[in-house]
Amino acid sequence: MVDGAEFGEGSVLVVAFEGWNDAGEAASGAVRAVRDQLELEPMAELEPEDYFDYQFNRPVVAFDDNGDRVLEWPNVTLYGPIDGVGIHVLLGTEPSRGWKTFAEETLEAISVADISGIVFLGAMLADVPHTRPITVFASSENPEVREQFDLERSSYEGPVGIISVLADAAERAGIPTISIWASVPHYVHNAPSPKATLALIEKLETFIDFAIDRGSLPEDSKAWESGIDALASDDDDMAAYIQQLEQARDTVDSPEASGDAIAEEFERYLRRRDRGDDRPGGP
C-alpha cells in the first residue's frame, strides 16, 4: 500500500471466476449480487479469442430481449459505477490459456479505475457437512493488510487457479489483495449453493464499505439445506457419511477442543477415508 493508506481507501475491485474456483457457483453468485445491486456498467471486456479454448468453454445460443437467436461467448468483464469511484467488479469464466498475458491485461484494464485493493472470492469442494455453518477463510499475502484486518497468510501449497495468478500479479504491482474462500460440501457439487454464496457475502462486507442486500438468499439457503436433508433421508450411506462429517466438525468447533483432540479426530477421519467406509456408497 502507498503512503500509509489502508485497504479500501479508494475503489475496491471484487473478483470471481466461474469454473475451477467456483464450487457451487458460490463465488460468482456473490459477485453477481454486488454487480446487480449497484447497477454497475461494463467498462472493459478482456478479448475472449486470446484466452478461451472454445472446445472447453463453448459458446451458447440463446434468445435476446427481441426474440432473436444470438451467440453468447465466454468472457471476462470489468464493471464499474458511472462516476468511476467506489466498488468495481471483475466477473467471467476462468480463462483456458495465456494466464500471464491475461493478468497483465487485467491490471492494465483496472488501472483507469484507481483501484486501491482487490478482494478475490473463491469456493472449493471440501469434506464439510451441509448442516453446519459454511466455513469461510480469508487470507492475504500483504503484511499490512494482514495487520489491518488481523488475517493470516495462507499456508496452501499445490495447484492454483487464475485467482492466485491475478493476486500474485496485483501484489507485485503494488495493489494489496485479500482472498476469501468458502468450503462447499463435495457431495452436492452439481447444484448451486446459496448457503455458500450467503457466507461469502457476509465475509465480504467486513472488507468493503457497503451493505449487500441478501435478497432471497436466506430463504434459498434453508431450501437448499432441506433439499439435501430429504435426499439423505432416503440414502443410509449418505446419511451416515454426513453424520461423520458433523461429528468431526463439532469436535473442532467445540470450546473445549484441544489441539490434540482436533488432531486425533482428524486422524480417525483419515483412517475411515482410507478404508473407504466414510463415503456414500462405500463398502
Short mmCIF file of C-alpha atoms in Angstrom, two decimals:
data_model
loop_
_atom_site.label_atom_id
_atom_site.label_comp_id
_atom_site.label_asym_id
_atom_site.label_seq_id
_atom_site.Cartn_x
_atom_site.Cartn_y
_atom_site.Cartn_z
CA MET A 1 0.00 0.00 0.00
CA VAL A 2 1.08 3.55 -0.58
CA ASP A 3 1.84 6.35 1.89
CA GLY A 4 0.24 4.59 4.85
CA ALA A 5 -3.14 4.28 3.15
CA GLU A 6 -5.36 1.46 4.33
CA PHE A 7 -7.04 -1.20 2.23
CA GLY A 8 -10.26 0.13 0.75
CA GLU A 9 -9.33 3.82 0.75
CA GLY A 10 -10.39 4.37 -2.84
CA SER A 11 -12.02 1.99 -5.26
CA VAL A 12 -12.16 -1.70 -4.38
CA LEU A 13 -12.34 -4.43 -7.01
CA VAL A 14 -14.29 -7.62 -6.20
CA VAL A 15 -13.36 -10.61 -8.40
CA ALA A 16 -14.82 -14.05 -9.11
CA PHE A 17 -14.43 -16.55 -11.94
CA GLU A 18 -16.77 -19.33 -12.98
CA GLY A 19 -15.18 -22.74 -13.20
CA TRP A 20 -12.46 -24.34 -11.10
CA ASN A 21 -12.54 -21.59 -8.45
CA ASP A 22 -16.34 -21.55 -8.12
CA ALA A 23 -17.73 -24.64 -6.40
CA GLY A 24 -21.50 -24.46 -6.14
CA GLU A 25 -21.40 -21.22 -8.14
CA ALA A 26 -20.94 -19.55 -4.76
CA ALA A 27 -18.26 -17.01 -5.65
CA SER A 28 -19.76 -15.91 -8.96
CA GLY A 29 -23.18 -15.71 -7.29
CA ALA A 30 -21.86 -13.36 -4.62
CA VAL A 31 -20.18 -11.09 -7.15
CA ARG A 32 -23.29 -11.00 -9.34
CA ALA A 33 -25.26 -9.88 -6.30
CA VAL A 34 -22.86 -6.96 -5.83
CA ARG A 35 -22.90 -6.06 -9.52
CA ASP A 36 -26.67 -6.16 -9.84
CA GLN A 37 -27.40 -4.29 -6.62
CA LEU A 38 -25.03 -1.46 -7.52
CA GLU A 39 -26.22 -1.47 -11.15
CA LEU A 40 -22.63 -1.40 -12.36
CA GLU A 41 -21.93 -0.76 -16.02
CA PRO A 42 -19.46 -2.67 -18.25
CA MET A 43 -16.16 -0.79 -18.52
CA ALA A 44 -13.98 -3.26 -20.40
CA GLU A 45 -14.13 -6.79 -21.79
CA LEU A 46 -10.98 -8.86 -21.98
CA GLU A 47 -10.72 -10.30 -25.51
CA PRO A 48 -12.11 -13.85 -25.36
CA GLU A 49 -10.36 -15.10 -28.51
CA ASP A 50 -6.99 -14.75 -26.78
CA TYR A 51 -7.79 -16.60 -23.59
CA PHE A 52 -10.50 -19.21 -24.15
CA ASP A 53 -10.48 -22.67 -25.67
CA TYR A 54 -13.98 -22.91 -27.13
CA GLN A 55 -13.91 -26.71 -27.07
CA PHE A 56 -13.51 -26.42 -23.30
CA ASN A 57 -15.68 -23.33 -22.69
CA ARG A 58 -18.21 -23.48 -25.51
CA PRO A 59 -20.36 -20.53 -26.62
CA VAL A 60 -24.09 -20.98 -26.12
CA VAL A 61 -27.01 -19.92 -28.26
CA ALA A 62 -29.90 -18.07 -26.64
CA PHE A 63 -32.73 -15.67 -27.41
CA ASP A 64 -32.26 -11.97 -26.67
CA ASP A 65 -34.90 -9.49 -25.48
CA ASN A 66 -36.08 -9.03 -29.05
CA GLY A 67 -36.58 -12.74 -29.62
CA ASP A 68 -33.53 -13.06 -31.87
CA ARG A 69 -31.14 -16.01 -31.55
CA VAL A 70 -27.67 -14.84 -30.51
CA LEU A 71 -24.40 -16.47 -29.57
CA GLU A 72 -23.10 -15.77 -26.08
CA TRP A 73 -19.35 -16.22 -25.82
CA PRO A 74 -17.38 -16.93 -22.64
CA ASN A 75 -15.78 -13.71 -21.48
CA VAL A 76 -14.44 -11.70 -18.56
CA THR A 77 -15.89 -8.24 -18.00
CA LEU A 78 -14.87 -5.35 -15.76
CA TYR A 79 -17.86 -3.47 -14.33
CA GLY A 80 -17.82 -0.14 -12.53
CA PRO A 81 -20.01 2.71 -11.31
CA ILE A 82 -20.91 5.53 -13.65
CA ASP A 83 -18.85 8.07 -11.68
CA GLY A 84 -15.83 5.75 -11.61
CA VAL A 85 -15.42 5.81 -7.82
CA GLY A 86 -16.41 3.03 -5.45
CA ILE A 87 -16.79 -0.71 -5.90
CA HIS A 88 -15.84 -2.36 -9.17
CA VAL A 89 -16.41 -5.96 -10.23
CA LEU A 90 -14.47 -8.36 -12.44
CA LEU A 91 -16.58 -11.36 -13.39
CA GLY A 92 -16.46 -14.07 -16.00
CA THR A 93 -15.26 -17.52 -16.97
CA GLU A 94 -11.82 -18.68 -15.91
CA PRO A 95 -9.59 -18.38 -18.99
CA SER A 96 -8.18 -21.55 -20.53
CA ARG A 97 -4.78 -20.21 -21.58
CA GLY A 98 -2.47 -17.20 -21.66
CA TRP A 99 -2.75 -16.57 -17.93
CA LYS A 100 0.35 -14.38 -17.67
CA THR A 101 -0.81 -12.15 -20.50
CA PHE A 102 -4.36 -12.19 -19.13
CA ALA A 103 -3.07 -10.95 -15.75
CA GLU A 104 -1.15 -8.15 -17.43
CA GLU A 105 -4.18 -7.08 -19.48
CA THR A 106 -6.41 -7.21 -16.40
CA LEU A 107 -4.10 -4.94 -14.42
CA GLU A 108 -3.97 -2.55 -17.36
CA ALA A 109 -7.78 -2.52 -17.57
CA ILE A 110 -8.25 -1.75 -13.88
CA SER A 111 -5.55 0.93 -13.85
CA VAL A 112 -8.06 3.51 -15.08
CA ALA A 113 -10.32 2.78 -12.10
CA ASP A 114 -7.87 3.86 -9.37
CA ILE A 115 -8.19 0.50 -7.60
CA SER A 116 -6.73 0.59 -4.08
CA GLY A 117 -7.43 -3.03 -3.18
CA ILE A 118 -8.75 -6.27 -4.65
CA VAL A 119 -10.92 -8.90 -2.97
CA PHE A 120 -10.91 -12.30 -4.65
CA LEU A 121 -13.78 -14.68 -3.94
CA GLY A 122 -13.49 -18.42 -4.41
CA ALA A 123 -15.26 -21.62 -3.39
CA MET A 124 -13.85 -25.13 -3.14
CA LEU A 125 -15.30 -28.59 -2.65
CA ALA A 126 -14.46 -29.96 0.78
CA ASP A 127 -15.32 -32.68 3.30
CA VAL A 128 -17.76 -30.49 5.23
CA PRO A 129 -21.39 -31.08 6.28
CA HIS A 130 -24.19 -29.02 4.74
CA THR A 131 -25.94 -28.83 8.12
CA ARG A 132 -23.31 -26.63 9.76
CA PRO A 133 -22.29 -23.02 9.02
CA ILE A 134 -20.22 -22.72 5.85
CA THR A 135 -16.53 -22.45 6.64
CA VAL A 136 -15.04 -19.27 5.18
CA PHE A 137 -11.32 -18.45 5.28
CA ALA A 138 -9.84 -15.05 4.47
CA SER A 139 -6.13 -14.50 3.92
CA SER A 140 -3.71 -12.03 2.40
CA GLU A 141 -0.15 -12.08 1.13
CA ASN A 142 0.17 -8.40 2.07
CA PRO A 143 1.67 -7.86 5.58
CA GLU A 144 -0.07 -4.52 6.07
CA VAL A 145 -3.45 -5.92 5.10
CA ARG A 146 -2.95 -8.85 7.46
CA GLU A 147 -2.23 -6.41 10.27
CA GLN A 148 -5.16 -4.15 9.39
CA PHE A 149 -7.74 -6.95 9.40
CA ASP A 150 -5.98 -9.48 11.67
CA LEU A 151 -5.73 -12.01 8.85
CA GLU A 152 -3.48 -14.99 8.35
CA ARG A 153 -1.26 -15.82 5.44
CA SER A 154 -2.36 -18.89 3.50
CA SER A 155 -0.15 -21.94 4.02
CA TYR A 156 -1.55 -23.77 0.97
CA GLU A 157 0.86 -25.37 -1.48
CA GLY A 158 -0.36 -27.00 -4.67
CA PRO A 159 -2.21 -26.33 -7.94
CA VAL A 160 -3.89 -22.93 -8.23
CA GLY A 161 -6.44 -21.18 -10.41
CA ILE A 162 -6.49 -17.82 -12.11
CA ILE A 163 -7.39 -16.14 -8.80
CA SER A 164 -3.96 -16.92 -7.35
CA VAL A 165 -2.22 -15.84 -10.55
CA LEU A 166 -4.04 -12.49 -10.58
CA ALA A 167 -3.45 -11.97 -6.85
CA ASP A 168 0.28 -12.52 -7.29
CA ALA A 169 0.43 -10.11 -10.23
CA ALA A 170 -1.54 -7.47 -8.31
CA GLU A 171 0.68 -7.68 -5.24
CA ARG A 172 3.77 -7.38 -7.44
CA ALA A 173 2.19 -4.28 -8.99
CA GLY A 174 1.63 -2.73 -5.56
CA ILE A 175 -2.11 -3.42 -5.27
CA PRO A 176 -2.98 -5.13 -1.95
CA THR A 177 -5.23 -8.16 -2.11
CA ILE A 178 -7.47 -10.32 0.07
CA SER A 179 -8.66 -13.81 -0.82
CA ILE A 180 -11.89 -15.24 0.63
CA TRP A 181 -12.68 -18.93 0.16
CA ALA A 182 -15.81 -20.85 1.12
CA SER A 183 -15.93 -24.62 1.62
CA VAL A 184 -18.82 -26.31 -0.20
CA PRO A 185 -19.92 -29.88 0.64
CA HIS A 186 -18.47 -32.08 -2.08
CA TYR A 187 -21.43 -34.46 -2.09
CA VAL A 188 -23.69 -31.77 -3.56
CA HIS A 189 -21.21 -30.37 -6.05
CA ASN A 190 -23.62 -30.41 -9.00
CA ALA A 191 -26.05 -27.87 -7.55
CA PRO A 192 -25.64 -24.14 -6.81
CA SER A 193 -25.05 -23.47 -3.12
CA PRO A 194 -26.89 -20.33 -1.93
CA LYS A 195 -25.70 -21.03 1.62
CA ALA A 196 -22.07 -20.68 0.50
CA THR A 197 -22.93 -17.56 -1.52
CA LEU A 198 -24.51 -16.03 1.56
CA ALA A 199 -21.47 -16.87 3.69
CA LEU A 200 -19.14 -15.22 1.16
CA ILE A 201 -21.28 -12.08 1.07
CA GLU A 202 -21.27 -11.82 4.85
CA LYS A 203 -17.48 -12.13 4.93
CA LEU A 204 -17.01 -9.73 2.03
CA GLU A 205 -18.88 -7.00 3.92
CA THR A 206 -16.14 -6.93 6.56
CA PHE A 207 -13.69 -5.64 3.96
CA ILE A 208 -15.78 -3.21 1.91
CA ASP A 209 -17.75 -0.15 2.92
CA PHE A 210 -21.04 -1.42 1.55
CA ALA A 211 -24.01 -3.44 2.85
CA ILE A 212 -25.06 -6.09 0.35
CA ASP A 213 -28.75 -6.92 0.07
CA ARG A 214 -29.30 -10.63 0.82
CA GLY A 215 -32.41 -10.81 -1.34
CA SER A 216 -33.85 -14.32 -1.27
CA LEU A 217 -30.55 -15.94 -0.25
CA PRO A 218 -31.60 -16.70 3.37
CA GLU A 219 -34.74 -18.49 2.19
CA ASP A 220 -32.88 -20.18 -0.66
CA SER A 221 -30.24 -21.41 1.79
CA LYS A 222 -32.85 -23.03 4.01
CA ALA A 223 -34.49 -24.66 1.00
CA TRP A 224 -31.09 -25.92 -0.20
CA GLU A 225 -30.34 -27.46 3.19
CA SER A 226 -33.83 -29.00 3.45
CA GLY A 227 -33.49 -30.49 -0.02
CA ILE A 228 -30.23 -32.22 0.89
CA ASP A 229 -31.79 -33.45 4.15
CA ALA A 230 -34.56 -35.05 2.09
CA LEU A 231 -32.05 -36.77 -0.19
CA ALA A 232 -30.06 -38.06 2.78
CA SER A 233 -33.18 -39.41 4.45
CA ASP A 234 -33.56 -41.82 1.52
CA ASP A 235 -29.89 -42.84 1.42
CA ASP A 236 -28.48 -44.56 4.52
CA ASP A 237 -24.89 -44.36 3.28
CA MET A 238 -25.14 -40.64 2.60
CA ALA A 239 -26.81 -40.02 5.97
CA ALA A 240 -24.08 -41.94 7.81
CA TYR A 241 -21.36 -40.07 5.95
CA ILE A 242 -22.92 -36.68 6.75
CA GLN A 243 -23.14 -37.69 10.42
CA GLN A 244 -19.41 -38.46 10.41
CA LEU A 245 -18.68 -35.05 8.94
CA GLU A 246 -20.91 -33.41 11.56
CA GLN A 247 -19.09 -35.18 14.39
CA ALA A 248 -15.72 -34.12 13.03
CA ARG A 249 -16.88 -30.51 12.61
CA ASP A 250 -18.44 -30.35 16.07
CA THR A 251 -15.27 -31.70 17.64
CA VAL A 252 -13.18 -28.99 16.02
CA ASP A 253 -15.69 -26.24 16.87
CA SER A 254 -16.30 -27.23 20.50
CA PRO A 255 -14.96 -24.72 23.10
CA GLU A 256 -13.10 -27.46 24.96
CA ALA A 257 -11.42 -28.82 21.85
CA SER A 258 -7.67 -29.02 22.28
CA GLY A 259 -5.09 -29.29 19.56
CA ASP A 260 -4.60 -32.95 20.44
CA ALA A 261 -8.34 -33.65 20.27
CA ILE A 262 -8.62 -32.00 16.88
CA ALA A 263 -5.61 -33.91 15.56
CA GLU A 264 -6.99 -37.19 16.92
CA GLU A 265 -10.38 -36.65 15.29
CA PHE A 266 -8.69 -35.78 12.00
CA GLU A 267 -6.58 -38.92 12.16
CA ARG A 268 -9.72 -41.01 12.75
CA TYR A 269 -11.32 -39.37 9.73
CA LEU A 270 -8.30 -40.16 7.57
CA ARG A 271 -8.36 -43.79 8.68
CA ARG A 272 -12.06 -44.07 7.81
CA ARG A 273 -11.40 -42.47 4.43
CA ASP A 274 -8.54 -44.86 3.68
CA ARG A 275 -10.82 -47.82 4.47
CA GLY A 276 -13.40 -46.35 2.10
CA ASP A 277 -16.23 -46.56 4.67
CA ASP A 278 -16.92 -42.83 5.02
CA ARG A 279 -18.18 -42.21 1.51
CA PRO A 280 -21.73 -42.60 0.28
CA GLY A 281 -21.95 -46.00 -1.37
CA GLY A 282 -18.65 -47.16 0.14
CA PRO A 283 -18.13 -50.73 1.46
#
